[in-house]
Amino acid sequence: MSNVSISDAVKYIGVDDHELDLFEGQYIIPNGIAYNSYVILDEKTAILDTVDARFADQWLANLETQLQGKAPHYLIISHMEPDHSSVIGRIFDLYPDIIGVCSARALPMMKRFFTTDYSSRMMVVNEGDTIALGAHTLKFLMAPMVHWPEVMVTYEQEEKILFSADAFGKFGALDADEAWTCEARRYYFNICGKYGAQVQALLKKVAQHDIRTICPLHGPILSENLEYYIDKYNTWSSYEAEDKGIFIAYCSLHGNTAQAAQALADILAAKSDIKVATADIARDDMAEALEDAFRHDRLVLAAPTYDGGIMPVMDTFLHHLASKNFQNRTVGIIENGSWTPMAGRKMCEMLQTFKNIRILQPIVTVESTVKESTLEQLNALADQLLQ
Ligand code: FEO
C-alpha cells in the first residue's frame, strides 16, 4: 500500500497499478495509475469506493489492516466505472450487514454490472443528504457526468475533506515521482473534457464548502494550495485557454507537411517569443496532443490530402476534438496535395461544426513540397496567428 497519510480517522486503502497497458483501453499510462479508496474509522465505519478487480485481494488486505476485525457499516459508491466498483460484490459477500450508499442513478447500473441484485442492501441518497458516523458526518453532493451520470462526491464535515470521485484525479500511480498538473490535465481533457458545464456545476457546489483536503479516486491526495487545483479546473472546464501560445498538430506522409509545420514554428520563433509547441499526431500520444490543443489559445492543423479527404490520423484527431467539445479557439490550416488538395476544405468543414472557432483565411496550401511560395504563405499565416 502506498504510504499515504490523511488523518487518524481517515485512512488510504487504495492501490497502485503498474501493470495496465492502456487506461480505459485507450490512454497510455507510462507511470501507471492509482485506484484510490478510503476508510473512515468512527463509531460507524465507512468505506469509500473499491478498486479495479485485478487488485481486489491487495485492496481487501489493505482494508482489513485498517478494520482490524471490525465490520464496516457503509460502503459509499461514488462512481460505477469498474476501476472503482469491481469489488462491491465481494464486500457484500464478506460483510452481510454492510449498507451500500449510492445515488439514484447508480442503482440501475448495479443491476447491469452485477448478476446479483443488491437493491435491498442499498441506501439511495440525494443532494445534501447526510450520514452521521459519530464524530464524522458525510454529506452527499450529486455530480452527474463528472464523469458518468451516477457520480456523486462526498463532503466530510468534521475534517472538511472532499472525496471528489474522478474530479481532480490524474494518470500516474501514487509512487510516481511527477508533478500533478501535466498528467492531471491530460486526464481531465480526455476523461471529462466533454463535460465542462457539469464540472462547472460541481465547482459551484464545492465553492460553498470549506475544504481542507481533496481525496480523488486517482492521483495524490491534495491538502495544500487547493486554490491552484480548483483554479485549473475552473479554466479547463470553462474551455478557456490556459496558456497564450500556438500548438501545431501535424501529420505527414513523406515529410513535406512536417517540414511545412516546422517551417511555421521557425517563422513564429523568429517573429516573436510566443510559446510554440508541435506534435506529430501519428507518432506522439494523441491524448497529449488533445490536451495541448485545449491548453493553448491558438491551434494550427497541418495534414496532407489522402484518398480525396484528410490523412486519416488527422481525421481521427478532429473527431477526438469534437467529442471533447473543443471550442473558443483560433485555428490555422495547412494542407498538402499533389493533384487535388482537399484536406484543407475537409478540415474546415469539420471545424465549422465546432462552437466558436475562428478559422484563419486563406489556408496554406503546400503543393507537394515546401517552396519559396509556401514560405510566403506560412509567413502570412504566422502574422495572422500573432495578431
Ligand atoms: Fe476512474 Fe470514471 O472512473
PDB file of C-alpha atoms and ligand atoms in Angstrom, residues 23-24 79 81 83-84 147-148 166 187 191 217-218, ligand 1:
ATOM      1  CA  PHE A  23      -6.313   3.060 -19.144  1.00  0.00           C
ATOM      2  CA  GLU A  24      -9.871   2.642 -20.404  1.00  0.00           C
ATOM      3  CA  HIS A  79     -18.922   6.014  -9.262  1.00  0.00           C
ATOM      4  CA  GLU A  81     -16.989   2.714 -13.546  1.00  0.00           C
ATOM      5  CA  ASP A  83     -11.967   0.787 -11.919  1.00  0.00           C
ATOM      6  CA  HIS A  84     -13.775   1.750  -8.694  1.00  0.00           C
ATOM      7  CA  HIS A 147     -17.650  11.609 -15.416  1.00  0.00           C
ATOM      8  CA  TRP A 148     -20.710   9.312 -15.606  1.00  0.00           C
ATOM      9  CA  ASP A 166     -12.843  11.331 -10.696  1.00  0.00           C
ATOM     10  CA  TYR A 187      -6.543  13.046 -17.632  1.00  0.00           C
ATOM     11  CA  ILE A 191     -11.810  11.739 -19.411  1.00  0.00           C
ATOM     12  CA  LEU A 217     -10.283   8.438  -6.963  1.00  0.00           C
ATOM     13  CA  HIS A 218      -6.993   8.743  -8.890  1.00  0.00           C
TER      14      HIS A 218
HETATM   15 FE1  FEO B   1     -11.834   6.459 -12.598  1.00  0.00          FE
HETATM   16 FE2  FEO B   1     -14.583   7.401 -14.405  1.00  0.00          FE
HETATM   17  O1  FEO B   1     -13.504   6.247 -13.398  1.00  0.00           O
END
